Coordinates of C-alpha atoms in Angstrom, one line a residue:
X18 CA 166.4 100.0 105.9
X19 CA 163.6 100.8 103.7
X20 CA 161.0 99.6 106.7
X21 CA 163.0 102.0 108.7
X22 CA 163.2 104.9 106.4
X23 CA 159.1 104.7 105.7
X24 CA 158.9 104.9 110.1
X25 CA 161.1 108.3 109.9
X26 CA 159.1 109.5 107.4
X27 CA 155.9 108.7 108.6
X28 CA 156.2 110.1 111.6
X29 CA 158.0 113.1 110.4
X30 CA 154.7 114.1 108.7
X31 CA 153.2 113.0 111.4
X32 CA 154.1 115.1 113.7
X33 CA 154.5 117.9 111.3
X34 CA 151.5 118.2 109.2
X35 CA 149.4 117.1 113.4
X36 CA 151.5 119.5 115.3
X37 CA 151.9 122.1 112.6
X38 CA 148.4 122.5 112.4
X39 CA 148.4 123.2 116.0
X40 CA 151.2 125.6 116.3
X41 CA 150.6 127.2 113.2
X42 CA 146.6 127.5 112.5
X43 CA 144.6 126.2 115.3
X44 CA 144.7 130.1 117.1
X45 CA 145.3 132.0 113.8
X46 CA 143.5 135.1 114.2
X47 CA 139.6 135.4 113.4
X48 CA 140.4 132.4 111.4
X49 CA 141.8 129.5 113.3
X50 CA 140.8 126.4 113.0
X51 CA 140.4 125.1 116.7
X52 CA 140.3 121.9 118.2
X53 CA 138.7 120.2 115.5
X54 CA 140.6 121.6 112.9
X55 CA 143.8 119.9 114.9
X56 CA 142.1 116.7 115.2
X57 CA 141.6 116.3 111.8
X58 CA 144.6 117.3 110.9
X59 CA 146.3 114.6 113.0
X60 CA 143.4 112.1 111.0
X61 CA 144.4 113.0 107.8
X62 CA 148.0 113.2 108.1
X63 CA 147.8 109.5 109.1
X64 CA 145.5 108.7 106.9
X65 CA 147.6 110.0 104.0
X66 CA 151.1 108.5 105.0
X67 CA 149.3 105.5 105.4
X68 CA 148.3 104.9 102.2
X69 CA 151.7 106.1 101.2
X70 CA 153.9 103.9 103.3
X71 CA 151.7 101.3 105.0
X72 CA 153.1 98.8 102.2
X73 CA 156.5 99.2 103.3
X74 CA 156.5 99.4 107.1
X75 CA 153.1 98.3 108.2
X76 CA 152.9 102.1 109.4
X77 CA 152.8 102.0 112.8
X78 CA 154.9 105.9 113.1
X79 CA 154.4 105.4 117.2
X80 CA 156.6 103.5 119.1
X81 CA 152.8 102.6 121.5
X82 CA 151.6 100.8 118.2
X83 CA 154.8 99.0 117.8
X84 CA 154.9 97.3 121.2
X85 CA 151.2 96.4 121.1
X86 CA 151.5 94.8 117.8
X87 CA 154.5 92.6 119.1
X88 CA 152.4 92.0 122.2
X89 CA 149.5 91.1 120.4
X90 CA 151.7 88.9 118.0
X91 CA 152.0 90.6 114.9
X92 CA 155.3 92.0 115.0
X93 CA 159.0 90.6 115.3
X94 CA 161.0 91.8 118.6
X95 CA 163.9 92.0 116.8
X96 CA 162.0 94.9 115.3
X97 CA 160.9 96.8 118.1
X98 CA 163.7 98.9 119.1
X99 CA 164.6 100.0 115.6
X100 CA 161.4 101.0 114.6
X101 CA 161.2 102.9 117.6
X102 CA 164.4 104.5 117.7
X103 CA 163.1 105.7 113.2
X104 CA 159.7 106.9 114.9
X105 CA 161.7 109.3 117.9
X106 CA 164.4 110.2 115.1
X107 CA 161.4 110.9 112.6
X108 CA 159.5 113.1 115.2
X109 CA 162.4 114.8 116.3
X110 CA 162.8 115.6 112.4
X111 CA 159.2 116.9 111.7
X112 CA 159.3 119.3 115.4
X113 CA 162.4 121.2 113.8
X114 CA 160.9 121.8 110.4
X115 CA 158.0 122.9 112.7
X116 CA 160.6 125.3 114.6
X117 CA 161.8 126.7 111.8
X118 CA 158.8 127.4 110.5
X119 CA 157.0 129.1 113.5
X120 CA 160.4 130.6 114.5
X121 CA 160.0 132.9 110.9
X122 CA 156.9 134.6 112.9
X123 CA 158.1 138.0 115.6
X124 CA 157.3 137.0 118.6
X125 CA 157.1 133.3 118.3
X126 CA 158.3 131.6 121.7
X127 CA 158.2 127.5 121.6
X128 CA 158.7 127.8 125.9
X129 CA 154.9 128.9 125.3
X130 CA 153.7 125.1 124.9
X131 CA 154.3 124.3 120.7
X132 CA 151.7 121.5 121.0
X133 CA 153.4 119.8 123.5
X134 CA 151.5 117.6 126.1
X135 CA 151.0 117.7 129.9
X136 CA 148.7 117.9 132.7
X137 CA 147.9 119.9 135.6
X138 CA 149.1 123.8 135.1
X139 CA 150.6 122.4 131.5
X140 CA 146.8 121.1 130.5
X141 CA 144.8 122.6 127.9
X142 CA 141.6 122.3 130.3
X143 CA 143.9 121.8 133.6
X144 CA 143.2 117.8 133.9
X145 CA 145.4 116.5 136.7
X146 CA 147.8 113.9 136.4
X147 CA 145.3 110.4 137.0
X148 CA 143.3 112.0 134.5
X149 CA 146.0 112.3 132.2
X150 CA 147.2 109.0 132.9
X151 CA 143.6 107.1 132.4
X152 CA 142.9 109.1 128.9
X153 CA 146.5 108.2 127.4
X154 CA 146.3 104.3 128.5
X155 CA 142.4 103.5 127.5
X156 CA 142.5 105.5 124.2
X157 CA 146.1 104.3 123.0
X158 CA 144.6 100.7 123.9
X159 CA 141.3 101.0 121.8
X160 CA 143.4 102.6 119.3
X161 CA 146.0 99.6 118.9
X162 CA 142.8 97.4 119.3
X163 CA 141.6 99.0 116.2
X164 CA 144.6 98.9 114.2
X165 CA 145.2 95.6 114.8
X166 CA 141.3 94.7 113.3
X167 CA 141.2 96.4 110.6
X168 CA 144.8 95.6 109.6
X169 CA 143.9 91.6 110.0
X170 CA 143.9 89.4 106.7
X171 CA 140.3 89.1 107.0
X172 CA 139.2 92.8 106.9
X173 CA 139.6 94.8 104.1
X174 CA 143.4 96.5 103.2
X175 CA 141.9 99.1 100.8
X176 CA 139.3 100.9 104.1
X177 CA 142.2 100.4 106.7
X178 CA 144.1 103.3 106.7
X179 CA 141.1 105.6 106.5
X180 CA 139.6 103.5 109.5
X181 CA 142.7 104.1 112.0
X182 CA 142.4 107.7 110.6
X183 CA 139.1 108.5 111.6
X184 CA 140.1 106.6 115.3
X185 CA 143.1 108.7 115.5
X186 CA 140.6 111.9 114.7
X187 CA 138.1 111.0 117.3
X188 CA 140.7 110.0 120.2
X189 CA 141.8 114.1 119.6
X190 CA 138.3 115.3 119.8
X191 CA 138.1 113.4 123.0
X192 CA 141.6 114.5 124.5
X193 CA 142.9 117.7 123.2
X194 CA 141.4 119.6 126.2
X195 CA 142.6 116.9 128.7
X196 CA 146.3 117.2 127.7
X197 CA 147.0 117.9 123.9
X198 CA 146.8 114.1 122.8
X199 CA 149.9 111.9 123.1
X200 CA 148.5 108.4 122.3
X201 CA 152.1 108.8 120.5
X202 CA 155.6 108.7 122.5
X203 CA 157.4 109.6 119.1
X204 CA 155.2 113.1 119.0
X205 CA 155.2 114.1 122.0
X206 CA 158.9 113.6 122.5
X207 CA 159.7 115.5 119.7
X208 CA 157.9 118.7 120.4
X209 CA 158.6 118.8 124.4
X210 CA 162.5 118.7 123.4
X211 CA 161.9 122.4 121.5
X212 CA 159.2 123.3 124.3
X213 CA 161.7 122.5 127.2
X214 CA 160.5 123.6 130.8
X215 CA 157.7 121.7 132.1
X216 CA 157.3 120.1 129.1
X217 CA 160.3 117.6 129.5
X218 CA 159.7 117.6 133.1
X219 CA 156.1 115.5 132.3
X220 CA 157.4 113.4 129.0
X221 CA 157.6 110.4 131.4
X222 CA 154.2 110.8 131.6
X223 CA 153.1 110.4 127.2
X224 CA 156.2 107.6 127.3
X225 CA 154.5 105.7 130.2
X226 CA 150.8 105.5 129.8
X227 CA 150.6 105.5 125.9
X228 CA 153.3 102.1 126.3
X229 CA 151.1 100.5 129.1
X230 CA 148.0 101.4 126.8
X231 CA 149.6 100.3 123.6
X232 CA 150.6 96.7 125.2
X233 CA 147.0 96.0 127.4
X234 CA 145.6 96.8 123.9
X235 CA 147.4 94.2 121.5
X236 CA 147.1 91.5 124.5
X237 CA 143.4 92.2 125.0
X238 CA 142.9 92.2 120.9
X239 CA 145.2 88.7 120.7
X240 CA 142.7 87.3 123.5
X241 CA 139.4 88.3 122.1
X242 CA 140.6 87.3 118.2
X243 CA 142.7 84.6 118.8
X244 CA 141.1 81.1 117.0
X245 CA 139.8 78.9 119.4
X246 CA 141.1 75.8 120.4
X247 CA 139.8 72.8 118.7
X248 CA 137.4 70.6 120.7
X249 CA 138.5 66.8 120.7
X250 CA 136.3 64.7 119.2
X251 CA 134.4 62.2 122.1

């Protein structure tokens, strides 16, 4: 319960501290803080519940990280769907504190996009759908590839949050115009729920591609890292 309770969390702030900063500061006038404000907002929120929780859950706060660990062999099955069901839950969570918020301000209307994902007419920069599609997969598996390194026994524990950090920073400079940034099922499900419209109409899309990314990236990682067989002596 406790690993459980650390995934909720985690991805509450997650999704509220990323999301909030989106919806709440990136266009604030004369003084927003624009795409890369958002981006390292989403860095350092993981960064920081990282540190917080990482001890207690491993803190993967994405369901994509959770089924490329167990692909890549680092995480029970048994697992799998409860931490994913405390990642959506946590989301869910951290998008209505976000409502609430924003909903204080005249005028406010979530319909309008609330950092929610999508491509085509619901894309930042108008990206079509294979575009969308390619982005989510390769950057959710580097991402997992990189989790999964610098969380090995051999690397570090004390650098490995603020590694996965600055990944998770530089994956949003690359894909905030594209189509928001998924790389996260948990986030973008809990925002396109409030959004509605078009929104839920393209989740299948930041469910899909971020899983097929999340598992080609803990197989590839298991394959590249994995000790090699022993030669028998002649």
């Amino acid at each position: 319960m406790k690993q459980l309770m650390a995934e909720f969390i985690g991805t509450f702030w997650l999704v509220l501290g990323g999301c909030g900063s989106a919806v709440l500061a990136a266009m604030f006038p004369e003084a927003g803080i624009g795409f890369l404000g958002v981006a390292l907002a989403f860095g350092l929120t993981l960064v920081t519940v990282s540190y917080a929780l990482g001890h207690i859950s491993g803190a993967h706060f994405n369901p994509a990280v959770s089924l490329g660990l167990w692909v890549g062999g680092r995480f029970s099955g048994a697992q799998l769907l409860p931490y994913i069901l405390s990642q959506v839950f946590g989301g869910l969570a951290g998008a209505t504190v976000l409502y609430l918020i924003a909903s204080g301000k005249a005028g406010f209307d979530a319909s309008a996009g609330f950092a929610s994902n999508g491509f085509g007419v619901h894309s930042p920069g108008g990206y079509s759908l294979p575009s969308v599609l390619l982005a989510e997969v390769i950057l959710t598996m580097v991402f997992v590839m990189v989790i999964m390194r610098v969380t090995d026994t051999a690397f570090p524990a004390v650098v490995g949050p603020l590694v996965i950090g600055l990944c998770y920073t530089l994956i949003h400079l690359i894909s905030i115009p594209v189509d928001n940034t998924s790389v996260n099922p948990a986030r973008s499900t809990g925002v396109a729920i409030f959004a509605g419209g078009i929104a839920l109409q393209q989740l299948w899309v930041f469910w899909l591609s971020p899983l097929v990314g999340g598992a080609l990236g803990g197989a590839i990682y298991q394959v590249l890292f994995s000790p090699p067989e022993e030669l028998d002596n002649p």
